[in-house]
Backbone as a printed PyTorch tensor [residue, N CA C, xyz], in Angstrom:
tensor([[[  3.6400,  13.9480,  30.6370],
         [  2.4570,  13.6830,  30.2860],
         [  2.9510,  12.6910,  28.7380]],

        [[  2.2050,  12.1210,  28.3480],
         [  2.4930,  10.6670,  27.6790],
         [  1.7090,  11.2920,  25.8310]],

        [[  2.6610,  10.7810,  25.2080],
         [  2.6450,  11.5720,  24.0750],
         [  1.4620,  11.6470,  23.3090]],

        [[  0.6820,  10.2860,  23.5440],
         [ -0.3710,  10.1290,  23.1630],
         [ -1.8810,  10.3530,  24.1760]],

        [[ -1.7850,  10.9520,  25.1950],
         [ -2.8380,  10.6160,  26.2850],
         [ -3.9140,  11.1710,  26.1750]],

        [[ -3.1960,  12.6270,  24.4620],
         [ -4.7070,  13.0890,  23.9080],
         [ -5.1050,  12.7240,  23.2470]],

        [[ -4.8560,  11.8570,  22.7620],
         [ -5.9810,  11.1160,  21.9060],
         [ -5.8860,  10.2850,  21.1620]],

        [[ -5.6140,   8.7560,  20.8140],
         [ -5.0470,   7.4710,  20.5180],
         [ -6.4410,   7.2210,  18.7790]],

        [[ -7.1220,   7.9190,  19.0220],
         [ -8.2300,   7.5840,  17.9240],
         [ -7.2420,   7.4460,  17.0900]],

        [[ -6.4130,   8.7100,  17.0900],
         [ -5.6660,   8.6920,  15.4430],
         [ -5.2930,   6.7910,  15.1600]],

        [[ -4.4230,   6.5930,  15.9010],
         [ -3.2140,   5.9670,  15.8880],
         [ -4.3490,   4.4260,  15.7150]],

        [[ -5.8820,   4.2490,  15.7910],
         [ -6.6420,   3.1280,  15.6090],
         [ -7.1570,   3.6720,  14.5150]],

        [[ -7.1860,   4.3910,  13.9160],
         [ -7.2610,   4.8840,  12.1420],
         [ -6.2350,   4.1610,  11.4610]],

        [[ -5.1920,   4.5970,  12.0760],
         [ -3.8700,   4.5090,  11.3930],
         [ -3.7820,   2.7860,  11.1990]],

        [[ -3.6780,   2.1490,  12.0980],
         [ -3.4360,   0.6580,  12.0720],
         [ -4.4380,   0.1600,  11.4910]],

        [[ -5.9860,   0.7120,  11.7030],
         [ -7.3140,   0.0050,  10.7130],
         [ -6.5790,   0.0730,   9.1510]],

        [[ -6.5080,   1.3800,   8.5700],
         [ -5.9010,   1.5310,   7.2920],
         [ -5.1810,   0.7140,   6.8230]],

        [[ -3.9430,   0.2250,   7.8690],
         [ -2.8840,  -0.7290,   7.4360],
         [ -3.1730,  -1.9220,   7.3540]],

        [[ -4.0010,  -2.3310,   8.3610],
         [ -5.0510,  -3.9220,   7.8980],
         [ -5.8940,  -3.9520,   6.4390]],

        [[ -6.4200,  -2.2180,   6.4800],
         [ -6.8160,  -3.1270,   4.5920],
         [ -6.1980,  -3.0330,   3.9690]],

        [[ -4.9750,  -2.5100,   4.2980],
         [ -3.6540,  -2.6360,   2.9080],
         [ -3.4270,  -4.1480,   2.8280]],

        [[ -3.0990,  -4.5050,   4.1960],
         [ -2.6230,  -5.9960,   3.6000],
         [ -4.0240,  -6.8780,   3.7150]],

        [[ -5.7950,  -6.7910,   3.5360],
         [ -6.3500,  -7.3870,   2.7610],
         [ -6.4930,  -7.6500,   1.4580]],

        [[ -6.2090,  -5.7200,   1.4380],
         [ -6.6110,  -6.0660,  -0.0710],
         [ -5.0370,  -6.5160,  -1.2660]],

        [[ -4.1480,  -6.0780,  -0.1040],
         [ -2.4560,  -6.6220,  -0.5330],
         [ -3.5830,  -8.3630,  -0.5130]],

        [[ -3.6520,  -9.2810,  -0.3330],
         [ -3.5680, -10.6300,   0.3140],
         [ -4.3790, -11.0450,  -1.0430]],

        [[ -6.1100, -10.1890,  -1.0930],
         [ -6.7470, -10.6770,  -2.5640],
         [ -5.9290, -10.2770,  -4.2570]],

        [[ -5.4250,  -9.2690,  -3.5370],
         [ -4.2550,  -9.3130,  -5.2920],
         [ -3.9780, -10.7310,  -5.5160]],

        [[ -3.0000, -10.6180,  -4.1900],
         [ -1.9590, -11.7940,  -4.7060],
         [ -2.9700, -13.4560,  -4.7420]],

        [[ -4.3670, -13.0890,  -4.4040],
         [ -4.8520, -14.2330,  -4.8210],
         [ -5.8400, -14.2650,  -6.5290]],

        [[ -5.0140, -12.7880,  -6.7670],
         [ -6.1830, -12.3350,  -8.4940],
         [ -5.3250, -12.9930,  -9.1810]],

        [[ -3.8400, -12.3860,  -8.5720],
         [ -2.6360, -12.4800,  -9.9790],
         [ -2.9910, -14.2080, -10.1210]],

        [[ -2.9280, -15.1970,  -9.0660],
         [ -2.6230, -16.6400,  -9.0610],
         [ -3.4730, -17.3940, -10.0400]],

        [[ -4.8310, -16.2950,  -9.7690],
         [ -5.8600, -16.3890, -10.8270],
         [ -6.3830, -15.4030, -11.0120]],

        [[ -6.0670, -14.9120, -12.7790],
         [ -7.2510, -13.4880, -12.7880],
         [ -8.4220, -14.2470, -13.5540]],

        [[ -8.7260, -15.2920, -13.9150],
         [ -9.4350, -15.8020, -14.5120],
         [-10.9950, -15.0220, -13.2010]],

        [[-11.0850, -14.7980, -11.7520],
         [-11.4930, -14.9180, -11.1440],
         [-11.7480, -13.3890, -11.0440]],

        [[-11.8620, -12.5050, -11.9600],
         [-11.2760, -10.8770, -11.4530],
         [-12.6670, -10.3420, -10.5730]],

        [[-14.0040, -11.6490, -11.9850],
         [-14.9380, -10.8070, -11.4740],
         [-15.7550, -10.9420, -10.1730]],

        [[-14.9700, -12.1340,  -9.8070],
         [-15.2410, -11.8200,  -8.0020],
         [-14.8190, -11.1680,  -6.8890]],

        [[-13.0690, -11.1060,  -7.1590],
         [-12.2190, -10.7290,  -6.4930],
         [-11.8470,  -8.5570,  -6.8700]],

        [[-11.9040,  -8.4890,  -7.3780],
         [-12.5350,  -6.9470,  -8.3170],
         [-13.2380,  -5.9130,  -6.8660]],

        [[-15.2340,  -6.9090,  -7.0940],
         [-15.5870,  -5.8660,  -6.5280],
         [-14.8070,  -5.9650,  -4.7560]],

        [[-14.5120,  -7.2700,  -4.8770],
         [-14.0310,  -7.0200,  -2.7970],
         [-12.5620,  -5.9770,  -2.5200]],

        [[-11.5620,  -5.8460,  -3.1520],
         [-10.6900,  -5.2140,  -3.3500],
         [-11.0800,  -4.1130,  -3.4380]],

        [[-12.6470,  -3.0800,  -3.8640],
         [-12.6450,  -1.7520,  -3.7930],
         [-13.7250,  -2.1610,  -3.0340]],

        [[-13.6920,  -2.7430,  -1.7020],
         [-14.7660,  -2.7070,  -1.1480],
         [-14.0500,  -2.4350,   0.1090]],

        [[-12.6380,  -3.2370,  -0.2710],
         [-11.7090,  -2.4900,   1.0400],
         [-11.4080,  -1.3680,   1.1150]],

        [[-10.7520,  -0.8330,  -0.7080],
         [-10.1800,   0.1270,  -0.6770],
         [-11.9840,   1.4320,  -0.6400]],

        [[-12.7670,   1.4960,  -0.1500],
         [-14.1510,   2.2160,   0.3810],
         [-14.1810,   2.1010,   1.3670]],

        [[-13.4620,   1.2540,   1.9910],
         [-14.1050,   1.0700,   3.7480],
         [-12.7000,   1.7940,   3.5610]],

        [[-11.6910,   2.4090,   3.1260],
         [-10.2980,   2.7490,   3.6030],
         [-10.9400,   4.2330,   3.2070]],

        [[-11.4910,   4.4340,   2.1390],
         [-11.7820,   6.0340,   1.8340],
         [-12.7280,   6.8850,   3.0190]],

        [[-13.5800,   5.8480,   3.6990],
         [-14.4430,   6.3320,   4.7770],
         [-13.8470,   6.3030,   6.1230]],

        [[-12.2160,   5.1680,   6.3330],
         [-11.0800,   5.8700,   7.4500],
         [-11.1350,   7.0750,   7.6690]],

        [[-10.6090,   7.5180,   6.1460],
         [ -9.6340,   8.3990,   5.9450],
         [-10.8750,   9.4240,   6.3440]],

        [[-11.5810,   9.9060,   5.9350],
         [-12.9840,  10.6230,   5.8730],
         [-13.0330,  11.5420,   7.8320]],

        [[-12.7920,   9.9360,   9.0380],
         [-13.0070,  10.3960,   9.6170],
         [-12.0830,  11.0860,  10.3070]],

        [[-10.3680,  10.1480,  10.1910],
         [ -9.5320,  11.4860,  10.1520],
         [ -9.6880,  12.5640,   9.8950]],

        [[-10.0910,  13.1230,   8.9480],
         [ -9.2940,  14.1750,   8.4000],
         [-10.8200,  15.3390,   9.1350]],

        [[-12.0070,  15.1160,   9.9960],
         [-12.8730,  14.8700,  10.6550],
         [-12.0200,  15.3130,  11.6420]],

        [[-12.0310,  14.8490,  12.1350],
         [-11.2630,  14.6820,  14.2000],
         [-10.0350,  15.9550,  13.6370]],

        [[ -9.4080,  15.8340,  12.7890],
         [ -8.3280,  16.6970,  12.4260],
         [ -9.2570,  17.9030,  12.6640]],

        [[-10.0990,  18.0080,  12.1410],
         [-10.6650,  19.2040,  11.6390],
         [-11.3600,  19.9160,  13.4580]],

        [[-11.9540,  18.8990,  13.8960],
         [-12.6600,  18.6490,  15.2000],
         [-11.3790,  19.3400,  16.1610]],

        [[-10.6130,  18.8180,  16.5620],
         [ -9.7190,  18.7040,  17.7770],
         [ -8.1510,  19.6010,  17.6300]],

        [[ -9.2860,  20.4590,  18.8470],
         [ -8.4350,  20.9440,  19.9080],
         [ -6.8520,  20.7710,  19.9250]],

        [[ -6.6800,  19.8030,  20.5990],
         [ -5.2100,  18.9570,  20.6230],
         [ -5.0000,  17.9310,  19.2420]],

        [[ -3.4060,  18.0480,  18.8790],
         [ -4.1900,  16.1990,  18.2900],
         [ -2.5890,  16.0310,  18.8100]],

        [[ -1.9690,  14.2850,  18.5820],
         [ -1.3550,  13.9110,  19.7200],
         [  0.2850,  14.3200,  18.6970]],

        [[ -0.1760,  14.5030,  17.2380],
         [  1.1100,  15.1720,  16.5510],
         [  0.4720,  15.7310,  15.4510]],

        [[  1.3600,  16.7620,  14.5280],
         [  1.6280,  17.1020,  14.3350],
         [ -0.0660,  17.3920,  13.0360]],

        [[ -0.3000,  18.1800,  12.9300],
         [ -1.7710,  17.8990,  12.0530],
         [ -1.1310,  17.8230,  10.8420]],

        [[ -0.3680,  18.2240,  10.0910],
         [  0.1050,  17.9220,   8.8560],
         [  0.3250,  16.4880,   8.4300]],

        [[  1.1710,  15.8530,   9.5450],
         [  1.0790,  14.8590,   9.2850],
         [  0.5710,  13.8280,   9.1170]],

        [[ -0.3130,  14.0710,  10.1340],
         [ -2.2600,  13.1400,  11.0660],
         [ -2.0520,  12.7370,   9.2570]],

        [[ -1.9990,  14.1130,   8.6380],
         [ -3.0880,  13.7920,   6.8550],
         [ -2.1670,  13.0780,   6.6030]],

        [[ -0.5410,  13.9970,   6.1370],
         [ -0.1780,  13.2820,   5.5490],
         [ -0.1160,  11.2720,   5.4600]],

        [[  0.1530,  11.2080,   6.5770],
         [ -0.0030,   9.4980,   6.7730],
         [ -0.9050,   8.8470,   6.6740]],

        [[ -1.8350,   9.1410,   6.7370],
         [ -3.2450,   9.2890,   6.1860],
         [ -3.2580,   8.7510,   4.7210]],

        [[ -3.0340,  10.0040,   4.1870],
         [ -2.3800,   9.9910,   2.2880],
         [ -1.8710,   9.2560,   1.7930]],

        [[ -0.9390,   8.8410,   3.0510],
         [  0.6930,   7.4450,   2.3330],
         [ -0.6980,   6.6790,   2.2410]],

        [[ -0.8290,   6.2540,   3.1780],
         [ -1.5110,   4.4470,   3.4800],
         [ -3.1830,   4.6840,   2.6730]],

        [[ -3.5680,   5.1400,   2.8900],
         [ -5.1100,   5.3070,   1.1480],
         [ -4.2060,   5.0560,   0.1770]],

        [[ -3.4720,   5.6330,  -0.3560],
         [ -2.8640,   5.7710,  -1.6350],
         [ -2.2800,   4.1240,  -1.8790]],

        [[ -1.8790,   3.7450,  -0.9700],
         [ -1.5040,   1.9860,  -0.9730],
         [ -2.4060,   1.3170,  -1.8140]],

        [[ -4.2870,   1.6100,  -0.5590],
         [ -5.0040,   0.7860,  -1.0460],
         [ -5.5440,   1.1550,  -2.6550]],

        [[ -5.5740,   2.7600,  -2.1910],
         [ -5.9870,   3.0580,  -4.0750],
         [ -5.3940,   1.8680,  -5.0690]],

        [[ -4.3370,   2.3800,  -5.2580],
         [ -3.2070,   1.8130,  -6.1200],
         [ -3.0630,   0.5570,  -6.2630]],

        [[ -3.6660,  -0.8360,  -5.5540],
         [ -4.0300,  -1.6670,  -5.0960],
         [ -4.8270,  -2.5130,  -5.5210]],

        [[ -6.0780,  -1.5240,  -5.2880],
         [ -7.4670,  -1.5280,  -5.9250],
         [ -7.5780,  -0.8790,  -7.5930]],

        [[ -6.5000,   0.0340,  -8.6540],
         [ -6.6120,   0.0980,  -9.5780],
         [ -5.6480,  -1.1010, -10.7230]],

        [[ -4.7220,  -0.9710,  -9.4280],
         [ -4.2560,  -2.4970, -10.3790],
         [ -5.0350,  -3.9540, -11.0960]],

        [[ -5.6880,  -3.7960,  -9.3760],
         [ -6.7570,  -4.9420,  -9.5570],
         [ -7.6820,  -4.5690, -10.5090]],

        [[ -8.7260,  -3.4890, -11.0370],
         [ -9.8620,  -3.2340, -12.3590],
         [ -9.0940,  -3.0830, -12.9220]],

        [[ -7.2370,  -3.2250, -13.4330],
         [ -6.5540,  -3.1500, -14.4940],
         [ -6.8340,  -4.4010, -15.2410]],

        [[ -6.7020,  -5.1730, -14.0570],
         [ -6.9700,  -6.8230, -14.1360],
         [ -8.3710,  -7.7520, -14.7680]],

        [[ -8.9300,  -6.7300, -14.1950],
         [-10.7500,  -7.1000, -15.0320],
         [-10.5070,  -6.2810, -16.0710]],

        [[-10.7470,  -5.0140, -16.5340],
         [-10.7070,  -4.0520, -17.5890],
         [-10.2110,  -4.9000, -18.1150]],

        [[ -8.7460,  -5.3150, -18.4920],
         [ -7.9220,  -5.6370, -19.6910],
         [ -8.2270,  -7.4510, -20.5610]],

        [[ -8.9300,  -7.4990, -19.4870],
         [ -9.5160,  -8.9250, -19.3060],
         [ -8.6650, -10.4150, -19.7120]],

        [[ -7.7100,  -9.9590, -18.2730],
         [ -7.0470, -10.8900, -18.3010],
         [ -7.6970, -12.3780, -17.2140]],

        [[ -7.2770, -13.2750, -18.1620],
         [ -7.5650, -14.2990, -17.4860],
         [ -6.1050, -15.5090, -17.1230]],

        [[ -4.9510, -15.8420, -17.8830],
         [ -4.2380, -16.4970, -17.6260],
         [ -2.8030, -15.5570, -16.6120]],

        [[ -2.0170, -16.5430, -15.3320],
         [ -1.5930, -15.4450, -14.3150],
         [ -0.0350, -16.2440, -15.6880]],

        [[  0.6880, -14.6930, -15.2630],
         [  2.0490, -14.1300, -15.4410],
         [  3.2190, -14.6300, -14.9740]],

        [[  4.2260, -14.1260, -15.6200],
         [  5.2940, -14.6280, -14.1020],
         [  5.5140, -13.1400, -14.1400]],

        [[  5.9330, -12.6940, -12.2630],
         [  6.1640, -11.1070, -11.8380],
         [  4.9360, -11.2680, -11.6530]],

        [[  3.2700, -11.3080, -11.8070],
         [  2.3000, -10.9780, -11.4520],
         [  2.5310, -11.6070,  -9.5330]],

        [[  1.7790, -12.2650,  -9.6030],
         [  2.2860, -12.8520,  -8.0550],
         [  3.7660, -12.8130,  -7.7180]],

        [[  4.5400, -12.9660,  -8.5270],
         [  5.7850, -13.1620,  -7.2650],
         [  5.5370, -11.2870,  -6.7920]],

        [[  5.2770,  -9.9290,  -7.6080],
         [  5.3600,  -8.6300,  -6.9610],
         [  4.3740,  -8.1210,  -6.3130]],

        [[  2.9180,  -9.4650,  -6.6420],
         [  1.7520,  -8.7820,  -5.5970],
         [  1.8560,  -9.5270,  -4.0970]],

        [[  3.1760, -10.6670,  -4.8070],
         [  3.9140, -11.1380,  -3.0940],
         [  4.1920, -10.0140,  -1.9160]],

        [[  5.5240,  -9.1250,  -2.8830],
         [  5.8790,  -8.5080,  -2.6530],
         [  5.0740,  -8.0530,  -1.2820]],

        [[  3.5610,  -6.8510,  -2.0770],
         [  2.7800,  -6.5320,  -1.2510],
         [  2.6880,  -6.4230,  -0.0770]],

        [[  2.3410,  -7.5280,  -0.0910],
         [  1.4760,  -8.2380,   0.5750],
         [  3.1160,  -8.5550,   2.2960]],

        [[  4.2680,  -8.9900,   2.0950],
         [  5.1080,  -8.6870,   2.9650],
         [  5.2790,  -6.8550,   3.3810]],

        [[  4.7550,  -6.1100,   2.7800],
         [  5.4120,  -4.8780,   2.2060],
         [  4.1100,  -4.5240,   3.8820]],

        [[  2.8890,  -5.1320,   3.4030],
         [  1.4660,  -4.6240,   3.9770],
         [  2.0540,  -5.2010,   5.6830]],

        [[  2.6260,  -6.1130,   6.3530],
         [  2.5180,  -6.9600,   7.5190],
         [  3.9990,  -5.9520,   8.0590]],

        [[  4.7700,  -5.2500,   7.5780],
         [  5.7080,  -4.5550,   7.5270],
         [  5.3790,  -3.0440,   8.1660]],

        [[  4.5630,  -2.5590,   7.1790],
         [  4.1500,  -1.3250,   7.3580],
         [  2.6740,  -1.5120,   9.0550]],

        [[  2.0690,  -2.2370,   8.6680],
         [  0.8080,  -3.3810,  10.5180],
         [  1.9770,  -2.5550,  11.0950]],

        [[  3.0800,  -3.2050,  10.9460],
         [  3.8500,  -3.3170,  12.5670],
         [  4.8800,  -2.2400,  12.6170]],

        [[  4.8250,  -1.3650,  11.7110],
         [  5.6540,  -0.1920,  12.2250],
         [  4.7950,   0.9790,  12.4350]],

        [[  3.2820,   0.7250,  11.9800],
         [  2.4810,   1.9840,  12.8540],
         [  2.3010,   0.7540,  14.1150]],

        [[  2.8440,   0.0640,  14.7070],
         [  2.3860,  -0.1630,  16.1950],
         [  3.7360,   0.6210,  16.6810]],

        [[  4.6220,   0.8810,  16.1660],
         [  6.1160,   1.2780,  16.8460],
         [  6.5580,   2.8420,  16.4950]],

        [[  5.0490,   3.3250,  16.3170],
         [  5.6080,   4.2300,  15.2500],
         [  6.5110,   4.8240,  16.0530]],

        [[  6.3160,   5.4900,  17.2290],
         [  7.2750,   6.8060,  18.4580],
         [  8.4240,   5.8860,  18.9570]],

        [[  8.7130,   4.3340,  18.2210],
         [ 10.0050,   3.8510,  18.6380],
         [ 10.6810,   4.1610,  17.8710]],

        [[ 11.5090,   4.9170,  17.7730],
         [ 12.5400,   5.2530,  17.0350],
         [ 12.8230,   4.4070,  16.2450]],

        [[ 14.1820,   3.6890,  17.0620],
         [ 15.0000,   2.2770,  16.3640],
         [ 13.4760,   1.2270,  15.4850]],

        [[ 12.9270,   1.0310,  16.5060],
         [ 12.0420,   0.1300,  16.2170],
         [ 11.9850,   0.7010,  14.3180]],

        [[ 11.2730,   1.4840,  14.4780],
         [ 11.1180,   2.6700,  12.9040],
         [ 11.7290,   1.9650,  11.7270]],

        [[ 13.1230,   2.5930,  12.7810],
         [ 14.4480,   2.4030,  11.1440],
         [ 14.6890,   1.0330,  10.9760]],

        [[ 14.4780,   0.2150,  11.9380],
         [ 14.3350,  -1.4140,  11.7170],
         [ 12.9000,  -1.6820,  10.8190]],

        [[ 11.9670,  -1.5140,  10.9120],
         [ 11.3200,  -1.1430,   9.3380],
         [ 11.2810,  -0.7170,   8.1810]],

        [[ 11.9310,   0.3550,   9.0320],
         [ 12.6980,   1.6730,   7.1280],
         [ 13.0910,   0.3500,   6.3530]],

        [[ 13.7650,  -0.1140,   7.4950],
         [ 14.9500,  -1.1930,   6.0980],
         [ 14.3670,  -2.0940,   5.3730]],

        [[ 14.0100,  -2.4480,   5.8410],
         [ 13.2220,  -4.2710,   5.9830],
         [ 12.3030,  -3.7520,   4.4660]],

        [[ 11.0160,  -2.1920,   4.6060],
         [ 10.2680,  -1.8500,   3.7960],
         [ 11.6050,  -1.3380,   2.0720]],

        [[ 12.1110,  -0.4070,   2.8850],
         [ 13.0880,  -0.2110,   1.3830],
         [ 13.9220,  -1.4000,   0.4740]],

        [[ 14.0830,  -3.0990,   1.4330],
         [ 14.7520,  -4.0220,   0.4340],
         [ 13.5010,  -3.9890,   0.2270]],

        [[ 12.3510,  -5.3550,   0.5110],
         [ 11.3370,  -4.8480,  -0.0160],
         [ 11.3590,  -4.4360,  -1.6820]],

        [[ 10.8520,  -2.7960,  -1.6050],
         [ 10.9760,  -2.1540,  -2.7830],
         [ 12.0460,  -2.1690,  -3.3710]],

        [[ 13.5510,  -2.6850,  -3.1260],
         [ 13.9470,  -3.1020,  -3.5780],
         [ 14.8530,  -4.9170,  -4.4810]],

        [[ 13.0890,  -5.3570,  -3.7300],
         [ 12.8050,  -6.5430,  -4.8500],
         [ 12.0350,  -5.7490,  -5.4760]],

        [[ 10.7910,  -5.6060,  -4.9060],
         [ 10.0280,  -5.0130,  -6.5000],
         [ 10.6730,  -4.3230,  -7.6510]],

        [[ 11.5560,  -3.9400,  -7.5620],
         [ 12.3710,  -3.1920,  -8.6760],
         [ 12.7900,  -4.3250,  -9.2310]],

        [[ 13.7670,  -5.5870,  -9.0520],
         [ 14.3430,  -6.2690, -10.0040],
         [ 13.2490,  -7.2880, -10.6760]],

        [[ 11.7040,  -7.4630,  -9.8590],
         [ 10.4820,  -8.2970,  -9.9940],
         [ 10.5090,  -7.5680, -11.2500]],

        [[ 10.5550,  -6.1940, -10.5120],
         [  8.7760,  -5.2610, -12.4870],
         [ 10.4370,  -5.7690, -13.7130]],

        [[ 11.3930,  -5.3000, -13.3910],
         [ 12.3680,  -5.2390, -14.6790],
         [ 12.7800,  -6.2400, -15.2450]],

        [[ 12.8720,  -7.6370, -14.6220],
         [ 12.3060,  -9.0170, -15.2280],
         [ 11.1370,  -9.5840, -15.5650]],

        [[  9.4600,  -9.0070, -15.3230],
         [  8.8440,  -8.9520, -15.5000],
         [  8.2220,  -8.5670, -16.9900]],

        [[  9.1630,  -6.9460, -16.9460],
         [  8.7580,  -6.2360, -18.4670],
         [  9.8160,  -6.7160, -19.0260]],

        [[ 10.9960,  -7.3510, -18.6970],
         [ 12.4310,  -7.9080, -20.0690],
         [ 11.3590,  -8.9930, -20.7560]],

        [[ 10.2890,  -9.9650, -19.7270],
         [ 10.1080, -11.5130, -20.2960],
         [  9.1060, -10.8420, -21.6700]],

        [[  8.6680, -10.1380, -21.6220],
         [  7.1950,  -9.2830, -22.4060],
         [  7.8440,  -9.3170, -24.0530]],

        [[  9.5720,  -9.1780, -23.8300],
         [ 10.9550,  -8.9720, -25.0740],
         [ 10.4270, -10.2120, -26.0190]],

        [[ 11.2530, -11.6400, -24.6850],
         [ 11.5400, -12.1130, -25.2760],
         [ 11.1500, -13.2910, -25.4360]],

        [[ 10.1050, -12.8740, -25.9880],
         [  9.1600, -13.6780, -27.6920],
         [  8.1680, -13.1900, -28.0420]],

        [[  7.9270, -13.0210, -29.4100],
         [  6.9050, -12.6990, -30.2420],
         [  5.4420, -12.5150, -29.9240]],

        [[  5.3850, -11.5000, -29.8530],
         [  3.5560, -11.6190, -28.5170],
         [  2.6760, -10.4310, -29.2870]],

        [[  1.3590, -10.5730, -29.5040],
         [  0.6820,  -9.5610, -29.5960],
         [  0.9590,  -8.2500, -28.9220]],

        [[  0.7550,  -7.4020, -29.7690],
         [  1.7560,  -5.5910, -29.3710],
         [  0.1380,  -6.3380, -28.1560]],

        [[ -0.5580,  -5.5960, -28.2340],
         [ -1.5270,  -5.1550, -27.5220],
         [ -1.5500,  -6.2080, -25.6880]],

        [[ -1.3340,  -7.2590, -26.1140],
         [ -1.0180,  -8.4400, -25.0760],
         [  0.5520,  -7.4520, -23.9180]],

        [[  1.6700,  -7.5040, -24.9970],
         [  2.7700,  -6.2730, -24.1220],
         [  2.5800,  -4.9280, -23.3100]],

        [[  1.1990,  -3.8750, -24.5410],
         [  0.9550,  -2.9690, -23.8250],
         [  0.1660,  -3.4130, -22.1600]],

        [[ -0.7180,  -4.5950, -22.1770],
         [ -1.7520,  -4.5690, -21.4660],
         [ -0.8020,  -4.8690, -19.9380]],

        [[ -0.4450,  -5.5780, -20.5300],
         [  0.8050,  -6.2810, -19.1180],
         [  2.2280,  -5.2340, -18.3060]],

        [[  1.9150,  -4.5980, -19.6300],
         [  3.7990,  -3.5940, -19.1810],
         [  2.4120,  -2.4430, -18.0000]],

        [[  1.0460,  -2.5110, -18.7230],
         [  0.8110,  -1.4140, -17.7400],
         [  0.2360,  -2.1800, -16.4320]],

        [[ -0.3100,  -3.6000, -16.0810],
         [ -0.2720,  -3.7910, -14.4870],
         [  1.3910,  -3.8330, -14.4260]],

        [[  1.9500,  -3.8440, -14.9470],
         [  3.1830,  -3.8700, -13.6210],
         [  4.1060,  -3.0410, -13.5470]],

        [[  3.2810,  -1.5480, -14.1890],
         [  3.9360,  -0.8960, -14.0820],
         [  3.1170,   0.4650, -12.7020]],

        [[  1.7530,  -1.2910, -12.3650],
         [  0.4360,  -0.1320, -11.1920],
         [  0.7560,  -0.8080, -10.2490]],

        [[  1.7420,  -2.4470, -10.3880],
         [  2.4160,  -2.8990,  -9.4500],
         [  3.5090,  -2.3820,  -8.7160]],

        [[  4.1390,  -1.8900,  -9.9690],
         [  5.1980,  -1.3180,  -9.3530],
         [  5.1700,   0.6510,  -7.9700]],

        [[  4.2160,   1.2930,  -8.7240],
         [  3.3810,   2.0160,  -8.2820],
         [  3.2830,   1.9380,  -6.5230]],

        [[  2.6990,   0.2630,  -6.4890],
         [  1.6300,   0.8250,  -5.1060],
         [  2.9710,   0.1830,  -4.1960]],

        [[  4.2460,  -0.6140,  -4.7100],
         [  5.1150,  -1.4780,  -4.0970],
         [  6.3250,  -0.0630,  -4.1270]],

        [[  6.5590,   1.1550,  -4.3890],
         [  6.4340,   2.3410,  -4.3720],
         [  6.5880,   2.9060,  -3.0740]],

        [[  5.1450,   3.0750,  -3.3360],
         [  4.2700,   3.8070,  -2.3490],
         [  4.1710,   3.7420,  -1.0990]],

        [[  4.1290,   1.9000,  -0.7830],
         [  5.0250,   0.7830,   0.7800],
         [  6.3090,   2.3360,   1.1500]],

        [[  6.9470,   2.4220,   0.4400],
         [  7.8840,   2.8450,   0.7100],
         [  8.4190,   4.5630,   1.2300]],

        [[  6.9940,   4.7600,   0.4030],
         [  6.4730,   6.7800,   0.9550],
         [  5.2190,   6.4740,   2.7700]],

        [[  5.4140,   5.0900,   2.2950],
         [  4.2300,   5.6210,   4.4830],
         [  5.5570,   4.6490,   4.8110]],

        [[  6.5080,   4.4500,   4.3880],
         [  7.6920,   3.5640,   5.5990],
         [  8.4890,   5.5560,   5.7070]],

        [[  8.8830,   5.8200,   4.6730],
         [  9.8240,   7.9030,   4.9330],
         [  8.8130,   8.9790,   5.8170]],

        [[  7.4100,   8.3730,   5.8590],
         [  6.1050,   9.1270,   6.7940],
         [  6.7920,   8.8170,   8.1070]],

        [[  6.7240,   7.3760,   8.1410],
         [  6.1730,   6.6300,   9.4030],
         [  7.9340,   7.1420,  10.2420]],

        [[  9.0860,   6.9630,   9.8920],
         [ 10.8590,   7.6140,   9.9150],
         [ 10.3450,   8.7250,  10.6070]],

        [[  9.9610,   9.5210,   9.6860],
         [  9.9800,  11.3560,  10.2760],
         [  8.9110,  11.5550,  11.5510]],

        [[  7.7530,  11.0960,  10.6930],
         [  7.4470,  11.1100,  12.7000],
         [  8.0230,  10.7800,  13.1490]],

        [[  8.3740,   9.9050,  13.4770],
         [  9.3040,   8.7390,  14.9300],
         [ 10.3690,   9.4270,  15.5440]],

        [[ 10.7150,   9.9530,  14.5340],
         [ 12.7970,  11.4610,  14.6120],
         [ 12.0490,  12.7050,  15.7760]],

        [[ 10.6120,  13.1610,  15.2230],
         [ 10.4350,  13.7620,  15.6270],
         [  9.1980,  13.8270,  17.0660]],

        [[  8.9620,  12.5740,  16.6320],
         [  8.1810,  12.1930,  18.1630],
         [  8.5090,  11.2800,  19.3000]],

        [[ 10.3720,  10.5060,  18.8520],
         [ 11.0300,   9.9480,  20.3580],
         [ 11.5820,  10.0110,  21.1950]]])
């Protein structure tokens, strides 16, 4: 019996969440390229986040109503949560750009958002390869490298805030924005770790 012959629906939902991560990340990169457009872009990211929440709700309902699931229920719940967390963190970052009235781009923002875009593409590919242990290890390695790249960009961006005299309020605003970006990138690695664990159990 094939592993997924019981119910493919969970994996369709996982792929949908991964697609939503990519959409949100692309919008966030556009936002950091031109933060003055936050009034248009932030609601679009929020819409992606809301749609993601609806998918997670469907997954949780299916866990409760399915007699047999293709993976451990705990793994299904955890993967859905981790995927949704990435979208939530992207949404939280965009909200900060809007709330803090950011109108000009800054070094580090676009670059870190681009890391998120690349990580989201790798997550989408990884979700499709969740039962292929070797392929999952390769995806995990790439996502780890992207997380490390994000760490370097974060350190450079925060350090640059103190390279010259700036109003303290601007330093505080951007420090919080960079913190939120880094957390979103870190969460991508958490998604990868869950996928690797599932692949090891089920390959």
